[in-house]
JSON list of C-alpha atoms in Angstrom, two decimals:
[
{"chain": "M", "resi": 5, "resn": "GLU", "atom": "CA", "xyz": [-0.15, 0.00, -0.13]},
{"chain": "M", "resi": 6, "resn": "ALA", "atom": "CA", "xyz": [1.53, 3.40, -0.96]},
{"chain": "M", "resi": 7, "resn": "GLY", "atom": "CA", "xyz": [1.90, 5.92, 1.85]},
{"chain": "M", "resi": 8, "resn": "VAL", "atom": "CA", "xyz": [1.27, 9.75, 1.84]},
{"chain": "M", "resi": 9, "resn": "ALA", "atom": "CA", "xyz": [3.05, 11.39, -0.96]},
{"chain": "M", "resi": 10, "resn": "GLN", "atom": "CA", "xyz": [4.15, 15.18, -1.00]},
{"chain": "M", "resi": 11, "resn": "SER", "atom": "CA", "xyz": [6.00, 17.38, -3.01]},
{"chain": "M", "resi": 12, "resn": "PRO", "atom": "CA", "xyz": [8.26, 19.16, -3.19]},
{"chain": "M", "resi": 13, "resn": "ARG", "atom": "CA", "xyz": [10.57, 17.75, -0.67]},
{"chain": "M", "resi": 14, "resn": "TYR", "atom": "CA", "xyz": [12.50, 20.80, -0.20]},
{"chain": "M", "resi": 15, "resn": "LYS", "atom": "CA", "xyz": [11.67, 24.60, -1.15]},
{"chain": "M", "resi": 16, "resn": "ILE", "atom": "CA", "xyz": [14.05, 27.74, -0.64]},
{"chain": "M", "resi": 17, "resn": "ILE", "atom": "CA", "xyz": [12.20, 31.40, -1.13]},
{"chain": "M", "resi": 18, "resn": "GLU", "atom": "CA", "xyz": [12.77, 34.67, -0.32]},
{"chain": "M", "resi": 19, "resn": "LYS", "atom": "CA", "xyz": [10.33, 36.56, 2.27]},
{"chain": "M", "resi": 20, "resn": "ARG", "atom": "CA", "xyz": [7.31, 37.93, 0.83]},
{"chain": "M", "resi": 21, "resn": "GLN", "atom": "CA", "xyz": [7.28, 35.20, -2.27]},
{"chain": "M", "resi": 22, "resn": "SER", "atom": "CA", "xyz": [4.86, 32.67, -2.33]},
{"chain": "M", "resi": 23, "resn": "VAL", "atom": "CA", "xyz": [4.88, 28.74, -2.36]},
{"chain": "M", "resi": 24, "resn": "ALA", "atom": "CA", "xyz": [2.65, 25.88, -2.57]},
{"chain": "M", "resi": 25, "resn": "PHE", "atom": "CA", "xyz": [2.77, 22.29, -1.40]},
{"chain": "M", "resi": 26, "resn": "TRP", "atom": "CA", "xyz": [1.01, 19.07, -2.60]},
{"chain": "M", "resi": 27, "resn": "CYS", "atom": "CA", "xyz": [-0.14, 15.96, -0.77]},
{"chain": "M", "resi": 28, "resn": "ASN", "atom": "CA", "xyz": [-1.67, 13.00, -1.94]},
{"chain": "M", "resi": 29, "resn": "PRO", "atom": "CA", "xyz": [-2.97, 10.96, 1.04]},
{"chain": "M", "resi": 30, "resn": "ILE", "atom": "CA", "xyz": [-3.45, 7.14, 1.37]},
{"chain": "M", "resi": 31, "resn": "SER", "atom": "CA", "xyz": [-6.23, 5.73, -0.93]},
{"chain": "M", "resi": 32, "resn": "GLY", "atom": "CA", "xyz": [-9.27, 5.70, 0.57]},
{"chain": "M", "resi": 33, "resn": "HIS", "atom": "CA", "xyz": [-8.63, 7.76, 3.58]},
{"chain": "M", "resi": 34, "resn": "ALA", "atom": "CA", "xyz": [-11.28, 10.52, 4.45]},
{"chain": "M", "resi": 35, "resn": "THR", "atom": "CA", "xyz": [-9.46, 12.73, 6.87]},
{"chain": "M", "resi": 36, "resn": "LEU", "atom": "CA", "xyz": [-6.35, 14.61, 5.72]},
{"chain": "M", "resi": 37, "resn": "TYR", "atom": "CA", "xyz": [-3.99, 16.85, 7.93]},
{"chain": "M", "resi": 38, "resn": "TRP", "atom": "CA", "xyz": [-1.66, 19.52, 7.45]},
{"chain": "M", "resi": 39, "resn": "TYR", "atom": "CA", "xyz": [1.10, 19.94, 10.52]},
{"chain": "M", "resi": 40, "resn": "GLN", "atom": "CA", "xyz": [3.81, 22.67, 10.84]},
{"chain": "M", "resi": 41, "resn": "GLN", "atom": "CA", "xyz": [7.06, 21.37, 12.46]},
{"chain": "M", "resi": 42, "resn": "ILE", "atom": "CA", "xyz": [9.35, 24.18, 13.56]},
{"chain": "M", "resi": 43, "resn": "LEU", "atom": "CA", "xyz": [12.93, 22.64, 14.17]},
{"chain": "M", "resi": 44, "resn": "GLY", "atom": "CA", "xyz": [13.13, 21.55, 17.79]},
{"chain": "M", "resi": 45, "resn": "GLN", "atom": "CA", "xyz": [9.47, 21.49, 18.35]},
{"chain": "M", "resi": 46, "resn": "GLY", "atom": "CA", "xyz": [6.48, 18.76, 17.71]},
{"chain": "M", "resi": 47, "resn": "PRO", "atom": "CA", "xyz": [4.40, 18.95, 14.89]},
{"chain": "M", "resi": 48, "resn": "LYS", "atom": "CA", "xyz": [1.46, 21.50, 15.07]},
{"chain": "M", "resi": 49, "resn": "LEU", "atom": "CA", "xyz": [-1.63, 20.97, 13.46]},
{"chain": "M", "resi": 50, "resn": "LEU", "atom": "CA", "xyz": [-2.80, 23.70, 10.89]},
{"chain": "M", "resi": 51, "resn": "ILE", "atom": "CA", "xyz": [-6.07, 22.22, 9.31]},
{"chain": "M", "resi": 52, "resn": "GLN", "atom": "CA", "xyz": [-7.88, 18.97, 9.24]},
{"chain": "M", "resi": 53, "resn": "PHE", "atom": "CA", "xyz": [-10.23, 17.99, 6.46]},
{"chain": "M", "resi": 54, "resn": "GLN", "atom": "CA", "xyz": [-12.89, 15.41, 6.38]},
{"chain": "M", "resi": 55, "resn": "ASN", "atom": "CA", "xyz": [-13.37, 14.53, 2.92]},
{"chain": "M", "resi": 56, "resn": "ASN", "atom": "CA", "xyz": [-13.47, 18.19, 1.12]},
{"chain": "M", "resi": 57, "resn": "GLY", "atom": "CA", "xyz": [-14.79, 20.09, 4.17]},
{"chain": "M", "resi": 58, "resn": "VAL", "atom": "CA", "xyz": [-12.70, 21.61, 6.93]},
{"chain": "M", "resi": 59, "resn": "VAL", "atom": "CA", "xyz": [-12.92, 20.31, 10.35]},
{"chain": "M", "resi": 60, "resn": "ASP", "atom": "CA", "xyz": [-10.52, 22.46, 11.98]},
{"chain": "M", "resi": 61, "resn": "ASP", "atom": "CA", "xyz": [-8.57, 25.38, 10.98]},
{"chain": "M", "resi": 62, "resn": "SER", "atom": "CA", "xyz": [-8.27, 27.52, 14.21]},
{"chain": "M", "resi": 63, "resn": "GLN", "atom": "CA", "xyz": [-4.46, 27.51, 14.14]},
{"chain": "M", "resi": 64, "resn": "LEU", "atom": "CA", "xyz": [-4.19, 28.39, 10.49]},
{"chain": "M", "resi": 65, "resn": "PRO", "atom": "CA", "xyz": [-2.84, 31.82, 10.16]},
{"chain": "M", "resi": 66, "resn": "LYS", "atom": "CA", "xyz": [-5.65, 32.88, 7.55]},
{"chain": "M", "resi": 67, "resn": "ASP", "atom": "CA", "xyz": [-4.02, 36.09, 6.61]},
{"chain": "M", "resi": 68, "resn": "ARG", "atom": "CA", "xyz": [-1.25, 34.19, 4.76]},
{"chain": "M", "resi": 69, "resn": "PHE", "atom": "CA", "xyz": [-1.93, 30.64, 4.70]},
{"chain": "M", "resi": 70, "resn": "SER", "atom": "CA", "xyz": [-4.95, 28.71, 2.58]},
{"chain": "M", "resi": 71, "resn": "ALA", "atom": "CA", "xyz": [-5.53, 24.93, 1.80]},
{"chain": "M", "resi": 72, "resn": "GLU", "atom": "CA", "xyz": [-7.90, 23.00, -0.17]},
{"chain": "M", "resi": 73, "resn": "ARG", "atom": "CA", "xyz": [-8.83, 19.76, -0.82]},
{"chain": "M", "resi": 74, "resn": "LEU", "atom": "CA", "xyz": [-10.91, 19.50, -4.29]},
{"chain": "M", "resi": 75, "resn": "LYS", "atom": "CA", "xyz": [-12.77, 16.14, -4.67]},
{"chain": "M", "resi": 76, "resn": "GLY", "atom": "CA", "xyz": [-11.86, 15.16, -1.23]},
{"chain": "M", "resi": 77, "resn": "VAL", "atom": "CA", "xyz": [-8.40, 13.37, -2.22]},
{"chain": "M", "resi": 78, "resn": "ASP", "atom": "CA", "xyz": [-5.19, 15.51, -3.03]},
{"chain": "M", "resi": 79, "resn": "SER", "atom": "CA", "xyz": [-4.62, 18.68, -0.94]},
{"chain": "M", "resi": 80, "resn": "THR", "atom": "CA", "xyz": [-2.68, 21.80, -1.54]},
{"chain": "M", "resi": 81, "resn": "LEU", "atom": "CA", "xyz": [-1.46, 24.36, 1.34]},
{"chain": "M", "resi": 82, "resn": "LYS", "atom": "CA", "xyz": [-0.45, 27.53, 0.08]},
{"chain": "M", "resi": 83, "resn": "ILE", "atom": "CA", "xyz": [1.54, 30.44, 1.92]},
{"chain": "M", "resi": 84, "resn": "GLN", "atom": "CA", "xyz": [1.33, 34.01, 0.36]},
{"chain": "M", "resi": 85, "resn": "PRO", "atom": "CA", "xyz": [3.36, 36.04, 1.57]},
{"chain": "M", "resi": 86, "resn": "ALA", "atom": "CA", "xyz": [5.83, 34.01, 3.13]},
{"chain": "M", "resi": 87, "resn": "LYS", "atom": "CA", "xyz": [7.66, 35.26, 6.44]},
{"chain": "M", "resi": 88, "resn": "LEU", "atom": "CA", "xyz": [10.83, 34.43, 7.82]},
{"chain": "M", "resi": 89, "resn": "GLU", "atom": "CA", "xyz": [9.09, 32.58, 10.79]},
{"chain": "M", "resi": 90, "resn": "ASP", "atom": "CA", "xyz": [7.34, 30.32, 8.26]},
{"chain": "M", "resi": 91, "resn": "SER", "atom": "CA", "xyz": [10.58, 28.13, 7.84]},
{"chain": "M", "resi": 92, "resn": "ALA", "atom": "CA", "xyz": [9.77, 24.64, 8.86]},
{"chain": "M", "resi": 93, "resn": "VAL", "atom": "CA", "xyz": [8.77, 21.35, 7.76]},
{"chain": "M", "resi": 94, "resn": "TYR", "atom": "CA", "xyz": [5.16, 21.07, 6.46]},
{"chain": "M", "resi": 95, "resn": "LEU", "atom": "CA", "xyz": [3.81, 17.61, 7.10]},
{"chain": "M", "resi": 96, "resn": "CYS", "atom": "CA", "xyz": [0.73, 15.85, 5.76]},
{"chain": "M", "resi": 97, "resn": "ALA", "atom": "CA", "xyz": [-1.00, 13.01, 7.29]},
{"chain": "M", "resi": 98, "resn": "SER", "atom": "CA", "xyz": [-4.06, 10.98, 6.51]},
{"chain": "M", "resi": 99, "resn": "SER", "atom": "CA", "xyz": [-6.29, 8.62, 8.64]},
{"chain": "M", "resi": 100, "resn": "SER", "atom": "CA", "xyz": [-9.27, 6.39, 7.79]},
{"chain": "M", "resi": 101, "resn": "GLY", "atom": "CA", "xyz": [-11.80, 9.03, 9.34]},
{"chain": "M", "resi": 102, "resn": "THR", "atom": "CA", "xyz": [-13.61, 5.79, 10.71]},
{"chain": "M", "resi": 103, "resn": "LEU", "atom": "CA", "xyz": [-12.29, 5.55, 14.33]},
{"chain": "M", "resi": 104, "resn": "GLY", "atom": "CA", "xyz": [-12.70, 8.95, 15.82]},
{"chain": "M", "resi": 105, "resn": "TYR", "atom": "CA", "xyz": [-9.77, 9.89, 18.43]},
{"chain": "M", "resi": 106, "resn": "THR", "atom": "CA", "xyz": [-8.37, 6.42, 18.00]},
{"chain": "M", "resi": 107, "resn": "ASP", "atom": "CA", "xyz": [-7.58, 6.68, 14.26]},
{"chain": "M", "resi": 108, "resn": "THR", "atom": "CA", "xyz": [-3.99, 6.21, 13.60]},
{"chain": "M", "resi": 109, "resn": "GLN", "atom": "CA", "xyz": [-2.64, 9.25, 11.43]},
{"chain": "M", "resi": 110, "resn": "TYR", "atom": "CA", "xyz": [-0.18, 8.21, 8.81]},
{"chain": "M", "resi": 111, "resn": "PHE", "atom": "CA", "xyz": [2.47, 10.83, 7.86]},
{"chain": "M", "resi": 112, "resn": "GLY", "atom": "CA", "xyz": [4.35, 11.85, 4.65]},
{"chain": "M", "resi": 113, "resn": "PRO", "atom": "CA", "xyz": [7.96, 12.83, 4.38]},
{"chain": "M", "resi": 114, "resn": "GLY", "atom": "CA", "xyz": [7.28, 16.52, 4.80]},
{"chain": "M", "resi": 115, "resn": "THR", "atom": "CA", "xyz": [8.42, 19.37, 2.63]},
{"chain": "M", "resi": 116, "resn": "ARG", "atom": "CA", "xyz": [11.58, 21.39, 4.23]},
{"chain": "M", "resi": 117, "resn": "LEU", "atom": "CA", "xyz": [10.54, 25.06, 3.58]},
{"chain": "M", "resi": 118, "resn": "THR", "atom": "CA", "xyz": [13.48, 27.83, 4.07]},
{"chain": "M", "resi": 119, "resn": "VAL", "atom": "CA", "xyz": [12.53, 31.25, 3.86]},
{"chain": "M", "resi": 120, "resn": "LEU", "atom": "CA", "xyz": [15.57, 33.87, 3.51]},
{"chain": "O", "resi": 6, "resn": "ALA", "atom": "CA", "xyz": [-7.85, 19.99, 26.99]},
{"chain": "O", "resi": 7, "resn": "GLN", "atom": "CA", "xyz": [-4.98, 17.64, 26.57]},
{"chain": "O", "resi": 8, "resn": "SER", "atom": "CA", "xyz": [-1.19, 17.92, 26.82]},
{"chain": "O", "resi": 9, "resn": "VAL", "atom": "CA", "xyz": [1.79, 15.78, 26.78]},
{"chain": "O", "resi": 10, "resn": "THR", "atom": "CA", "xyz": [5.02, 16.23, 28.61]},
{"chain": "O", "resi": 11, "resn": "GLN", "atom": "CA", "xyz": [8.31, 14.48, 27.51]},
{"chain": "O", "resi": 12, "resn": "LEU", "atom": "CA", "xyz": [10.51, 14.51, 30.62]},
{"chain": "O", "resi": 13, "resn": "ASP", "atom": "CA", "xyz": [13.75, 14.10, 28.85]},
{"chain": "O", "resi": 14, "resn": "SER", "atom": "CA", "xyz": [14.95, 16.36, 25.65]},
{"chain": "O", "resi": 15, "resn": "HIS", "atom": "CA", "xyz": [17.70, 14.10, 25.21]},
{"chain": "O", "resi": 16, "resn": "VAL", "atom": "CA", "xyz": [18.77, 10.62, 26.20]},
{"chain": "O", "resi": 17, "resn": "SER", "atom": "CA", "xyz": [21.97, 8.79, 25.65]},
{"chain": "O", "resi": 18, "resn": "VAL", "atom": "CA", "xyz": [22.41, 4.88, 25.98]},
{"chain": "O", "resi": 19, "resn": "SER", "atom": "CA", "xyz": [25.18, 2.50, 24.91]},
{"chain": "O", "resi": 20, "resn": "GLU", "atom": "CA", "xyz": [24.31, -0.14, 22.44]},
{"chain": "O", "resi": 21, "resn": "GLY", "atom": "CA", "xyz": [22.84, -3.34, 23.94]},
{"chain": "O", "resi": 22, "resn": "THR", "atom": "CA", "xyz": [21.49, -1.43, 27.25]},
{"chain": "O", "resi": 23, "resn": "PRO", "atom": "CA", "xyz": [17.80, -0.61, 28.01]},
{"chain": "O", "resi": 24, "resn": "VAL", "atom": "CA", "xyz": [16.05, 2.50, 26.72]},
{"chain": "O", "resi": 25, "resn": "LEU", "atom": "CA", "xyz": [13.47, 4.45, 28.79]},
{"chain": "O", "resi": 26, "resn": "LEU", "atom": "CA", "xyz": [11.78, 7.44, 27.34]},
{"chain": "O", "resi": 27, "resn": "ARG", "atom": "CA", "xyz": [9.52, 9.03, 29.75]},
{"chain": "O", "resi": 28, "resn": "CYS", "atom": "CA", "xyz": [6.06, 10.63, 28.90]},
{"chain": "O", "resi": 29, "resn": "ASN", "atom": "CA", "xyz": [3.42, 12.11, 31.20]},
{"chain": "O", "resi": 30, "resn": "TYR", "atom": "CA", "xyz": [-0.01, 13.16, 29.68]},
{"chain": "O", "resi": 31, "resn": "SER", "atom": "CA", "xyz": [-3.15, 15.26, 30.78]},
{"chain": "O", "resi": 32, "resn": "SER", "atom": "CA", "xyz": [-6.55, 14.57, 29.54]},
{"chain": "O", "resi": 33, "resn": "SER", "atom": "CA", "xyz": [-9.96, 15.38, 30.55]},
{"chain": "O", "resi": 34, "resn": "TYR", "atom": "CA", "xyz": [-11.40, 12.50, 28.70]},
{"chain": "O", "resi": 35, "resn": "SER", "atom": "CA", "xyz": [-10.46, 8.78, 27.76]},
{"chain": "O", "resi": 36, "resn": "PRO", "atom": "CA", "xyz": [-7.16, 9.32, 25.92]},
{"chain": "O", "resi": 37, "resn": "SER", "atom": "CA", "xyz": [-5.38, 7.41, 23.10]},
{"chain": "O", "resi": 38, "resn": "LEU", "atom": "CA", "xyz": [-1.53, 7.48, 23.31]},
{"chain": "O", "resi": 39, "resn": "PHE", "atom": "CA", "xyz": [0.79, 6.91, 20.59]},
{"chain": "O", "resi": 40, "resn": "TRP", "atom": "CA", "xyz": [4.51, 6.88, 20.18]},
{"chain": "O", "resi": 41, "resn": "TYR", "atom": "CA", "xyz": [6.01, 8.01, 16.80]},
{"chain": "O", "resi": 42, "resn": "VAL", "atom": "CA", "xyz": [9.79, 7.93, 15.70]},
{"chain": "O", "resi": 43, "resn": "GLN", "atom": "CA", "xyz": [11.26, 10.40, 13.36]},
{"chain": "O", "resi": 44, "resn": "HIS", "atom": "CA", "xyz": [14.63, 9.63, 11.68]},
{"chain": "O", "resi": 45, "resn": "PRO", "atom": "CA", "xyz": [16.57, 12.51, 10.07]},
{"chain": "O", "resi": 46, "resn": "ASN", "atom": "CA", "xyz": [15.02, 13.86, 7.02]},
{"chain": "O", "resi": 47, "resn": "LYS", "atom": "CA", "xyz": [12.13, 10.93, 7.09]},
{"chain": "O", "resi": 48, "resn": "GLY", "atom": "CA", "xyz": [8.51, 11.14, 8.14]},
{"chain": "O", "resi": 49, "resn": "LEU", "atom": "CA", "xyz": [6.95, 10.35, 11.53]},
{"chain": "O", "resi": 50, "resn": "GLN", "atom": "CA", "xyz": [6.42, 6.60, 11.67]},
{"chain": "O", "resi": 51, "resn": "LEU", "atom": "CA", "xyz": [3.71, 5.00, 14.21]},
{"chain": "O", "resi": 52, "resn": "LEU", "atom": "CA", "xyz": [5.76, 2.76, 16.79]},
{"chain": "O", "resi": 53, "resn": "LEU", "atom": "CA", "xyz": [2.89, 1.74, 18.91]},
{"chain": "O", "resi": 54, "resn": "LYS", "atom": "CA", "xyz": [-0.82, 2.96, 20.15]},
{"chain": "O", "resi": 55, "resn": "TYR", "atom": "CA", "xyz": [-2.92, 2.45, 23.34]},
{"chain": "O", "resi": 56, "resn": "THR", "atom": "CA", "xyz": [-6.62, 2.75, 22.68]},
{"chain": "O", "resi": 57, "resn": "SER", "atom": "CA", "xyz": [-7.87, 1.56, 26.10]},
{"chain": "O", "resi": 58, "resn": "ALA", "atom": "CA", "xyz": [-7.58, -2.09, 25.55]},
{"chain": "O", "resi": 59, "resn": "ALA", "atom": "CA", "xyz": [-4.44, -3.98, 27.00]},
{"chain": "O", "resi": 60, "resn": "THR", "atom": "CA", "xyz": [-2.34, -1.40, 28.88]},
{"chain": "O", "resi": 61, "resn": "LEU", "atom": "CA", "xyz": [1.01, -2.97, 27.85]},
{"chain": "O", "resi": 62, "resn": "VAL", "atom": "CA", "xyz": [1.41, -2.19, 24.33]},
{"chain": "O", "resi": 63, "resn": "LYS", "atom": "CA", "xyz": [3.79, -3.80, 22.03]},
{"chain": "O", "resi": 64, "resn": "GLY", "atom": "CA", "xyz": [4.97, -1.83, 18.86]},
{"chain": "O", "resi": 65, "resn": "ILE", "atom": "CA", "xyz": [7.58, -2.56, 16.15]},
{"chain": "O", "resi": 66, "resn": "ASN", "atom": "CA", "xyz": [11.28, -2.91, 16.33]},
{"chain": "O", "resi": 67, "resn": "GLY", "atom": "CA", "xyz": [11.01, -4.29, 19.87]},
{"chain": "O", "resi": 68, "resn": "PHE", "atom": "CA", "xyz": [9.45, -1.27, 21.69]},
{"chain": "O", "resi": 69, "resn": "GLU", "atom": "CA", "xyz": [6.59, -1.34, 24.02]},
{"chain": "O", "resi": 70, "resn": "ALA", "atom": "CA", "xyz": [4.86, 1.12, 26.23]},
{"chain": "O", "resi": 71, "resn": "GLU", "atom": "CA", "xyz": [2.84, 0.66, 29.44]},
{"chain": "O", "resi": 72, "resn": "PHE", "atom": "CA", "xyz": [-0.49, 2.76, 30.13]},
{"chain": "O", "resi": 73, "resn": "LYS", "atom": "CA", "xyz": [-0.33, 3.88, 33.94]},
{"chain": "O", "resi": 74, "resn": "LYS", "atom": "CA", "xyz": [-3.62, 5.73, 34.56]},
{"chain": "O", "resi": 75, "resn": "SER", "atom": "CA", "xyz": [-2.66, 6.42, 38.36]},
{"chain": "O", "resi": 76, "resn": "GLU", "atom": "CA", "xyz": [0.41, 7.89, 37.16]},
{"chain": "O", "resi": 77, "resn": "THR", "atom": "CA", "xyz": [-0.70, 9.38, 34.09]},
{"chain": "O", "resi": 78, "resn": "SER", "atom": "CA", "xyz": [2.18, 8.08, 32.19]},
{"chain": "O", "resi": 79, "resn": "PHE", "atom": "CA", "xyz": [2.92, 6.29, 28.95]},
{"chain": "O", "resi": 80, "resn": "HIS", "atom": "CA", "xyz": [6.73, 5.40, 29.25]},
{"chain": "O", "resi": 81, "resn": "LEU", "atom": "CA", "xyz": [8.57, 3.98, 26.09]},
{"chain": "O", "resi": 82, "resn": "THR", "atom": "CA", "xyz": [10.98, 0.98, 26.58]},
{"chain": "O", "resi": 83, "resn": "LYS", "atom": "CA", "xyz": [13.19, -1.16, 24.90]},
{"chain": "O", "resi": 84, "resn": "PRO", "atom": "CA", "xyz": [15.36, -3.97, 26.29]},
{"chain": "O", "resi": 85, "resn": "SER", "atom": "CA", "xyz": [18.32, -3.64, 24.22]},
{"chain": "O", "resi": 86, "resn": "ALA", "atom": "CA", "xyz": [19.21, -0.53, 22.17]},
{"chain": "O", "resi": 87, "resn": "HIS", "atom": "CA", "xyz": [20.54, -0.74, 18.52]},
{"chain": "O", "resi": 88, "resn": "MET", "atom": "CA", "xyz": [22.27, 1.87, 16.48]},
{"chain": "O", "resi": 89, "resn": "SER", "atom": "CA", "xyz": [19.67, 2.16, 14.09]},
{"chain": "O", "resi": 90, "resn": "ASP", "atom": "CA", "xyz": [17.04, 3.25, 17.10]},
{"chain": "O", "resi": 91, "resn": "ALA", "atom": "CA", "xyz": [18.95, 6.66, 17.38]},
{"chain": "O", "resi": 92, "resn": "ALA", "atom": "CA", "xyz": [16.15, 9.14, 16.22]},
{"chain": "O", "resi": 93, "resn": "GLU", "atom": "CA", "xyz": [13.83, 11.57, 17.78]},
{"chain": "O", "resi": 94, "resn": "TYR", "atom": "CA", "xyz": [10.74, 10.20, 19.44]},
{"chain": "O", "resi": 95, "resn": "PHE", "atom": "CA", "xyz": [7.60, 11.97, 20.16]},
{"chain": "O", "resi": 96, "resn": "CYS", "atom": "CA", "xyz": [4.86, 10.91, 22.46]},
{"chain": "O", "resi": 97, "resn": "VAL", "atom": "CA", "xyz": [1.26, 11.99, 21.23]},
{"chain": "O", "resi": 98, "resn": "VAL", "atom": "CA", "xyz": [-2.26, 12.12, 22.85]},
{"chain": "O", "resi": 99, "resn": "SER", "atom": "CA", "xyz": [-5.74, 12.16, 21.07]},
{"chain": "O", "resi": 100, "resn": "ALA", "atom": "CA", "xyz": [-8.66, 12.47, 23.46]},
{"chain": "O", "resi": 101, "resn": "GLU", "atom": "CA", "xyz": [-12.17, 11.50, 22.97]},
{"chain": "O", "resi": 102, "resn": "GLY", "atom": "CA", "xyz": [-14.15, 14.88, 22.24]},
{"chain": "O", "resi": 103, "resn": "GLY", "atom": "CA", "xyz": [-10.92, 16.35, 20.84]},
{"chain": "O", "resi": 104, "resn": "GLY", "atom": "CA", "xyz": [-12.00, 15.49, 16.94]},
{"chain": "O", "resi": 105, "resn": "ASN", "atom": "CA", "xyz": [-8.88, 12.97, 16.41]},
{"chain": "O", "resi": 106, "resn": "LYS", "atom": "CA", "xyz": [-6.50, 16.28, 17.14]},
{"chain": "O", "resi": 107, "resn": "LEU", "atom": "CA", "xyz": [-3.15, 15.08, 18.15]},
{"chain": "O", "resi": 108, "resn": "THR", "atom": "CA", "xyz": [-1.39, 16.85, 20.53]},
{"chain": "O", "resi": 109, "resn": "PHE", "atom": "CA", "xyz": [2.44, 16.29, 20.33]},
{"chain": "O", "resi": 110, "resn": "GLY", "atom": "CA", "xyz": [5.33, 16.23, 23.00]},
{"chain": "O", "resi": 111, "resn": "THR", "atom": "CA", "xyz": [8.32, 18.31, 22.33]},
{"chain": "O", "resi": 112, "resn": "GLY", "atom": "CA", "xyz": [10.20, 15.22, 21.49]},
{"chain": "O", "resi": 113, "resn": "THR", "atom": "CA", "xyz": [13.04, 13.18, 22.94]},
{"chain": "O", "resi": 114, "resn": "GLN", "atom": "CA", "xyz": [16.42, 12.80, 21.04]},
{"chain": "O", "resi": 115, "resn": "LEU", "atom": "CA", "xyz": [17.95, 9.46, 21.53]},
{"chain": "O", "resi": 116, "resn": "LYS", "atom": "CA", "xyz": [21.48, 8.84, 20.84]},
{"chain": "O", "resi": 117, "resn": "VAL", "atom": "CA", "xyz": [22.88, 5.34, 20.99]},
{"chain": "O", "resi": 118, "resn": "GLU", "atom": "CA", "xyz": [26.60, 4.82, 21.51]},
{"chain": "O", "resi": 119, "resn": "LEU", "atom": "CA", "xyz": [29.11, 1.86, 20.62]}
]
């Protein structure tokens, strides 16, 4: 079974530029998550989708970050404009969405973003 | 509300000796608890999870963890460390009523020496 796919793996941009990340979840998984992991910290949830609807985006900085999950499968996360403090690894995860709080989330390899 | 405290930011052991990574949790509801491992430049991999069944949970690569409600702990152990175990380990909690939101600890960096 293929895992969660993410691209690109690495991205370097200058501040005020825009950037987009792509995620393809495990086939059949209804729930998709985007996390931000700053160096030396644990991942922090940015947004959670159930199929193509948003369940939780309370920690998403909506003035610069946006995310969508068209057709309930792939998802993109965009940052516009980027700030220095956005330098982090952006992780995508998916879960079946059938077991509630006991569901296991499977993580992709992440995209390492450096903002100069 | 839910939270996790990993008591050690760095742990160093010799190859072949036991590993103990400590984790305490806080949750208003029945929790699910997970341990994930992250090797350099790789994604997070699930080691094991507790979901209110057996309190002693066995995971991959010889790791296990014991859920102790009275101590609100979920420590990760392995009888004999291997060089390949060197990585960062995260204790994670998810709670009923939390919408499957994972709350991560700050991580424990495990170093394994010859």
